[in-house]
CSV table of C-alpha atoms in Angstrom, one decimal:
chain,number,residue,atom,x,y,z
A,30,UNK,CA,21.2,4.9,-20.4
A,31,UNK,CA,24.6,5.9,-21.8
A,32,UNK,CA,26.5,9.2,-21.2
A,33,UNK,CA,29.9,10.6,-21.9
A,34,UNK,CA,31.2,9.0,-18.8
A,35,UNK,CA,30.1,5.4,-19.8
A,36,UNK,CA,27.2,3.3,-18.7
A,37,UNK,CA,25.1,4.4,-15.8
A,38,UNK,CA,23.0,1.7,-14.1
A,39,UNK,CA,19.3,2.5,-13.9
A,40,UNK,CA,18.0,3.5,-10.5
A,41,UNK,CA,14.5,2.8,-9.6
A,42,UNK,CA,12.6,3.7,-6.4
A,43,UNK,CA,11.1,0.8,-4.4
A,44,UNK,CA,7.5,0.2,-5.3
A,45,UNK,CA,5.1,1.6,-2.7
A,46,UNK,CA,1.5,0.6,-2.1
A,47,UNK,CA,-0.9,2.3,-4.4
A,48,UNK,CA,1.6,3.0,-7.2
A,49,UNK,CA,1.5,1.3,-10.6
A,50,UNK,CA,3.4,-1.9,-10.4
A,51,UNK,CA,3.6,-1.9,-6.6
A,52,UNK,CA,1.8,-4.2,-4.2
A,53,UNK,CA,-1.8,-3.3,-3.3
A,54,UNK,CA,-1.1,-4.3,0.3
A,55,UNK,CA,2.1,-4.6,2.3
A,56,UNK,CA,3.4,-8.0,3.3
A,57,UNK,CA,2.7,-7.7,7.0
A,58,UNK,CA,1.8,-11.1,8.4
A,59,UNK,CA,0.3,-11.5,11.8
A,60,UNK,CA,0.3,-15.1,13.0
A,61,UNK,CA,-1.6,-16.7,15.8
A,62,UNK,CA,-0.8,-15.3,19.2
A,63,UNK,CA,-1.3,-16.6,22.7
A,64,UNK,CA,-3.8,-14.8,24.9
A,65,UNK,CA,-1.0,-13.1,26.9
A,66,UNK,CA,0.7,-11.9,23.7
A,67,UNK,CA,-2.5,-10.5,22.3
A,68,UNK,CA,-3.2,-8.7,25.6
A,69,UNK,CA,0.1,-7.0,25.5
A,70,UNK,CA,-0.3,-5.7,21.9
A,71,UNK,CA,-1.4,-2.1,21.3
A,72,UNK,CA,-5.2,-1.9,20.9
A,73,UNK,CA,-6.5,0.7,18.5
A,74,UNK,CA,-9.0,1.2,15.7
A,75,UNK,CA,-7.1,3.0,13.0
A,76,UNK,CA,-6.2,3.2,9.3
A,77,UNK,CA,-2.5,2.1,9.3
A,78,UNK,CA,0.0,4.2,7.4
A,79,UNK,CA,2.8,1.7,7.5
A,80,UNK,CA,3.3,-2.0,8.2
A,81,UNK,CA,5.8,-2.4,11.1
A,82,UNK,CA,6.8,-5.6,12.6
A,83,UNK,CA,5.1,-6.9,15.7
A,84,UNK,CA,6.1,-5.0,18.8
A,85,UNK,CA,7.3,-1.9,16.8
A,86,UNK,CA,5.5,1.4,17.1
A,87,UNK,CA,2.8,2.0,14.5
A,88,UNK,CA,1.4,5.2,13.1
A,89,UNK,CA,-2.2,5.8,12.1
A,90,UNK,CA,-4.2,8.5,10.4
A,91,UNK,CA,-6.7,8.3,13.2
A,92,UNK,CA,-6.0,6.4,16.4
A,93,UNK,CA,-8.8,5.7,18.8
A,94,UNK,CA,-8.2,3.5,21.9
A,95,UNK,CA,-10.4,0.4,21.7
A,96,UNK,CA,-11.9,-0.2,25.2
A,97,UNK,CA,-11.7,-3.7,26.6
A,98,UNK,CA,-15.0,-5.5,26.5
A,99,UNK,CA,-16.4,-6.2,29.9
A,100,UNK,CA,-17.0,-9.7,31.0
A,101,UNK,CA,-20.7,-8.9,31.4
A,102,UNK,CA,-21.0,-8.0,27.7
A,103,UNK,CA,-19.1,-11.1,26.8
A,104,UNK,CA,-21.4,-13.3,28.8
A,105,UNK,CA,-24.4,-11.6,27.4
A,106,UNK,CA,-23.3,-12.2,23.9
A,107,UNK,CA,-22.4,-15.8,24.7
A,108,UNK,CA,-25.8,-16.4,26.2
A,109,UNK,CA,-27.7,-14.9,23.3
A,110,UNK,CA,-25.6,-16.7,20.8
A,111,UNK,CA,-26.0,-20.1,22.5
A,112,UNK,CA,-29.7,-19.5,22.9
A,113,UNK,CA,-30.1,-18.8,19.1
A,114,UNK,CA,-28.0,-21.8,18.2
A,115,UNK,CA,-29.9,-24.3,20.5
A,116,UNK,CA,-33.3,-22.8,19.5
A,117,UNK,CA,-32.6,-23.1,15.8
A,118,UNK,CA,-30.7,-26.4,15.8
A,119,UNK,CA,-33.4,-28.0,18.0
A,120,UNK,CA,-36.4,-26.4,16.3
A,121,UNK,CA,-35.5,-27.9,12.9
A,122,UNK,CA,-35.9,-31.6,14.0
A,123,UNK,CA,-39.0,-30.7,16.0
A,124,UNK,CA,-40.7,-29.0,13.1
A,125,UNK,CA,-39.6,-31.9,10.9
A,126,UNK,CA,-41.4,-34.4,13.2
A,127,UNK,CA,-44.5,-32.3,13.6
A,128,UNK,CA,-45.0,-31.7,9.9
A,129,UNK,CA,-44.1,-35.2,8.7
A,130,UNK,CA,-40.6,-34.6,7.3
A,131,UNK,CA,-41.2,-31.1,5.9
A,132,UNK,CA,-37.7,-30.0,6.9
A,133,UNK,CA,-35.8,-33.1,5.8
A,134,UNK,CA,-32.2,-33.8,6.8
A,135,UNK,CA,-30.9,-31.0,4.6
A,136,UNK,CA,-33.2,-28.5,6.4
A,137,UNK,CA,-32.1,-29.7,9.8
A,138,UNK,CA,-28.5,-29.3,8.8
A,139,UNK,CA,-29.1,-25.8,7.3
A,140,UNK,CA,-30.8,-24.7,10.6
A,141,UNK,CA,-27.8,-25.5,12.7
A,142,UNK,CA,-25.2,-24.4,10.1
A,143,UNK,CA,-26.8,-21.1,9.3
A,144,UNK,CA,-27.3,-20.4,13.0
A,145,UNK,CA,-23.6,-21.0,13.7
A,146,UNK,CA,-22.6,-18.8,10.8
A,147,UNK,CA,-24.8,-15.8,11.8
A,148,UNK,CA,-23.9,-16.0,15.4
A,149,UNK,CA,-20.1,-16.0,14.7
A,150,UNK,CA,-20.5,-13.1,12.3
A,151,UNK,CA,-22.7,-11.1,14.7
A,152,UNK,CA,-21.2,-11.8,18.2
A,153,UNK,CA,-17.7,-13.2,17.4
A,154,UNK,CA,-16.1,-9.8,17.9
A,155,UNK,CA,-17.6,-9.5,21.4
A,156,UNK,CA,-17.4,-12.9,23.1
A,157,UNK,CA,-15.6,-15.0,20.5
A,158,UNK,CA,-18.8,-17.0,19.9
A,159,UNK,CA,-17.6,-20.2,21.5
A,160,UNK,CA,-21.1,-21.7,21.9
A,161,UNK,CA,-19.6,-24.9,23.2
A,162,UNK,CA,-18.1,-25.7,26.6
A,163,UNK,CA,-15.5,-28.0,25.0
A,164,UNK,CA,-14.2,-25.3,22.8
A,165,UNK,CA,-14.0,-22.9,25.7
A,166,UNK,CA,-12.0,-25.3,27.8
A,167,UNK,CA,-9.7,-26.2,24.8
A,168,UNK,CA,-8.9,-22.6,24.0
A,169,UNK,CA,-8.1,-21.9,27.7
A,170,UNK,CA,-5.8,-24.9,27.8
A,171,UNK,CA,-3.8,-23.5,24.9
A,172,UNK,CA,-3.8,-19.9,26.3
A,173,UNK,CA,-6.1,-18.5,23.7
A,174,UNK,CA,-8.6,-17.7,26.5
A,175,UNK,CA,-8.3,-16.9,30.2
A,176,UNK,CA,-9.0,-19.7,32.6
A,177,UNK,CA,-10.7,-17.2,35.0
A,178,UNK,CA,-13.6,-16.7,32.5
A,179,UNK,CA,-14.2,-20.4,31.7
A,180,UNK,CA,-16.7,-21.2,34.5
A,181,UNK,CA,-18.8,-18.1,33.7
A,182,UNK,CA,-18.8,-18.9,29.9
A,183,UNK,CA,-19.9,-22.5,30.6
A,184,UNK,CA,-22.6,-21.3,32.9
A,185,UNK,CA,-23.9,-18.9,30.3
A,186,UNK,CA,-23.8,-21.7,27.6
A,187,UNK,CA,-25.6,-24.3,29.8
A,188,UNK,CA,-28.3,-21.8,31.0
A,189,UNK,CA,-28.9,-20.5,27.5
A,190,UNK,CA,-29.4,-24.1,26.2
A,191,UNK,CA,-31.9,-24.9,29.0
A,192,UNK,CA,-33.8,-21.6,28.4
A,193,UNK,CA,-34.0,-22.2,24.7
A,194,UNK,CA,-35.1,-25.8,25.2
A,195,UNK,CA,-37.9,-24.8,27.6
A,196,UNK,CA,-39.0,-22.0,25.2
A,197,UNK,CA,-39.3,-24.7,22.4
A,198,UNK,CA,-41.2,-26.9,24.8
A,199,UNK,CA,-43.7,-24.1,25.4
A,200,UNK,CA,-44.3,-23.9,21.7
A,201,UNK,CA,-44.0,-27.5,20.6
A,202,UNK,CA,-44.7,-29.4,23.8
A,203,UNK,CA,-46.0,-32.7,22.3
A,204,UNK,CA,-43.1,-32.8,19.8
A,205,UNK,CA,-40.2,-31.8,22.1
A,206,UNK,CA,-38.8,-35.3,22.0
A,207,UNK,CA,-38.0,-34.7,18.3
A,208,UNK,CA,-35.3,-32.3,19.3
A,209,UNK,CA,-33.5,-34.8,21.6
A,210,UNK,CA,-30.3,-36.3,20.1
A,211,UNK,CA,-31.0,-39.9,20.8
A,212,UNK,CA,-28.8,-42.3,18.7
A,213,UNK,CA,-30.5,-44.7,16.4
A,214,UNK,CA,-27.4,-46.9,16.2
A,215,UNK,CA,-25.4,-48.8,18.8
A,216,UNK,CA,-23.7,-46.9,21.6
A,217,UNK,CA,-20.2,-47.7,20.2
A,218,UNK,CA,-21.2,-46.5,16.7
A,219,UNK,CA,-22.7,-43.3,18.1
A,220,UNK,CA,-19.5,-42.7,20.2
A,221,UNK,CA,-17.3,-43.2,17.1
A,222,UNK,CA,-19.4,-40.9,14.9
A,223,UNK,CA,-19.5,-38.1,17.5
A,224,UNK,CA,-15.7,-38.5,18.0
A,225,UNK,CA,-15.0,-38.1,14.3
A,226,UNK,CA,-17.4,-35.3,13.5
A,227,UNK,CA,-16.3,-33.4,16.6
A,228,UNK,CA,-12.7,-33.8,15.4
A,229,UNK,CA,-13.8,-32.3,12.0
A,230,UNK,CA,-15.5,-29.4,13.6
A,231,UNK,CA,-12.7,-28.5,16.1
A,232,UNK,CA,-10.1,-28.9,13.4
A,233,UNK,CA,-11.8,-26.3,11.2
A,234,UNK,CA,-12.5,-24.0,14.2
A,235,UNK,CA,-8.8,-24.2,15.2
A,236,UNK,CA,-7.6,-23.5,11.7
A,237,UNK,CA,-9.7,-20.4,11.2
A,238,UNK,CA,-9.7,-19.0,14.7
A,239,UNK,CA,-6.0,-19.2,15.7
A,240,UNK,CA,-4.3,-18.1,12.5
A,241,UNK,CA,-5.1,-14.9,10.5
A,242,UNK,CA,-3.7,-16.5,7.4
A,243,UNK,CA,-6.8,-18.6,7.1
A,244,UNK,CA,-10.1,-17.3,5.8
A,245,UNK,CA,-10.2,-14.3,8.2
A,246,UNK,CA,-13.7,-12.7,8.4
A,247,UNK,CA,-15.2,-15.7,6.5
A,248,UNK,CA,-14.6,-17.9,9.5
A,249,UNK,CA,-18.3,-18.0,10.2
A,250,UNK,CA,-19.0,-19.4,6.8
A,251,UNK,CA,-16.3,-22.1,7.2
A,252,UNK,CA,-17.5,-23.2,10.6
A,253,UNK,CA,-21.2,-23.1,9.7
A,254,UNK,CA,-20.5,-25.2,6.5
A,255,UNK,CA,-18.6,-27.8,8.7
A,256,UNK,CA,-21.6,-28.1,11.0
A,257,UNK,CA,-23.9,-28.6,8.1
A,258,UNK,CA,-21.6,-31.3,6.6
A,259,UNK,CA,-21.3,-33.1,9.9
A,260,UNK,CA,-25.1,-33.2,10.4
A,261,UNK,CA,-25.6,-34.5,6.9
A,262,UNK,CA,-23.2,-37.3,7.6
A,263,UNK,CA,-24.1,-38.3,11.2
A,264,UNK,CA,-27.4,-36.6,11.9
A,265,UNK,CA,-29.7,-39.7,11.3
A,266,UNK,CA,-27.3,-42.0,13.3
A,267,UNK,CA,-26.1,-40.2,16.4
A,268,UNK,CA,-27.9,-36.9,16.3
A,269,UNK,CA,-24.7,-35.0,15.3
A,270,UNK,CA,-24.7,-32.9,18.5
A,271,UNK,CA,-21.0,-32.0,18.5
A,272,UNK,CA,-21.8,-29.9,21.6
A,273,UNK,CA,-22.6,-31.0,25.1
A,274,UNK,CA,-25.2,-28.2,25.6
A,275,UNK,CA,-26.9,-29.2,22.4
A,276,UNK,CA,-27.7,-32.5,24.0
A,277,UNK,CA,-28.2,-31.4,27.6
A,278,UNK,CA,-30.8,-28.6,27.2
A,279,UNK,CA,-33.3,-30.6,25.1
A,280,UNK,CA,-32.8,-33.7,27.3
A,281,UNK,CA,-33.7,-31.7,30.4
A,282,UNK,CA,-36.7,-30.1,28.8
A,283,UNK,CA,-38.0,-33.3,27.4
A,284,UNK,CA,-37.0,-35.4,30.4
A,285,UNK,CA,-35.4,-37.9,28.1
A,286,UNK,CA,-31.9,-39.0,29.1
A,287,UNK,CA,-31.6,-42.1,26.9
A,288,UNK,CA,-27.9,-43.0,26.4
A,289,UNK,CA,-27.0,-39.5,27.4
A,290,UNK,CA,-23.5,-40.5,28.4
A,291,UNK,CA,-22.6,-41.3,24.8
A,292,UNK,CA,-24.3,-38.3,23.4
A,293,UNK,CA,-23.5,-35.7,26.1
A,294,UNK,CA,-20.6,-36.9,28.2
A,295,UNK,CA,-18.6,-37.6,25.1
A,296,UNK,CA,-14.9,-37.2,24.1
A,297,UNK,CA,-15.4,-33.6,22.9
A,298,UNK,CA,-13.2,-31.9,25.4
A,299,UNK,CA,-10.4,-34.4,24.7
A,300,UNK,CA,-10.9,-34.2,21.0
A,301,UNK,CA,-10.9,-30.4,21.2
A,302,UNK,CA,-7.6,-30.4,23.0
A,303,UNK,CA,-6.0,-32.9,20.6
A,304,UNK,CA,-7.2,-30.9,17.6
A,305,UNK,CA,-6.0,-27.6,18.9
A,306,UNK,CA,-2.6,-29.1,20.0
A,307,UNK,CA,-2.1,-30.9,16.7
A,308,UNK,CA,-3.2,-28.0,14.5
A,309,UNK,CA,-1.2,-25.5,16.6
A,310,UNK,CA,1.9,-27.6,16.3
A,311,UNK,CA,1.4,-27.8,12.5
A,312,UNK,CA,0.9,-24.1,12.2
A,313,UNK,CA,3.9,-23.3,14.3
A,314,UNK,CA,6.0,-25.7,12.1
A,315,UNK,CA,4.7,-24.1,8.9
A,316,UNK,CA,5.6,-20.7,10.2
A,317,UNK,CA,9.1,-21.7,10.9
A,318,UNK,CA,9.7,-23.1,7.4
């Protein structure tokens, strides 16, 4: 615009959320935090007014303190979630055997994958929906979970697996052996398959659980789809357990411990730690770029 005093540069106000031409959301980015960092952050359920940096005071329209979830509630959610997972993932192969292949491999994969998805979406906000001792240990090793709660979590997972397996035995007693993850290939091949598919699973879990820039609330779908994919690939060969309690519970209920060392005492804890360490390092590197 020109005036009698010469050219005046145009002045524009910075775009604000909700105004035409402005960003719909502010650019606040919250990256993965360690357990101790998360614990020290302010806990509230609110509608944010602004987007301060981490550690800065924040203002809300309504600010209600979010009470810490007790360990009892966490263990209850973990028990129920693991019970549902083992019941569904084991029932699929049992029904498939009883009714002469009615479920098929796709049905077996869907049983486990859908179970994981609905459990994460329904109990993930309470207990984290670990459902797997290896995952619990791995998260604790990287300070995403307190070590003091690890034994209780593992106890809840193991006991839920055994309870679900004996519940299935009461319903499908003659066919319980169909739910045991006995490899149909050599021990070395089963070990290699379980190693690889567990790597796949823990890589995805790490990516969606430790960094909010990933799929966020769709984490349950991502993890459930990975479980389905792994079962489709390795189910007929190794049983595609990916979880010690998936193997242990049905083996105890059926009294079948065939090659259990390769299908239960497997490299999952080691793989989980490697996946978490590797992915965490990559995420930290990408944040620093």
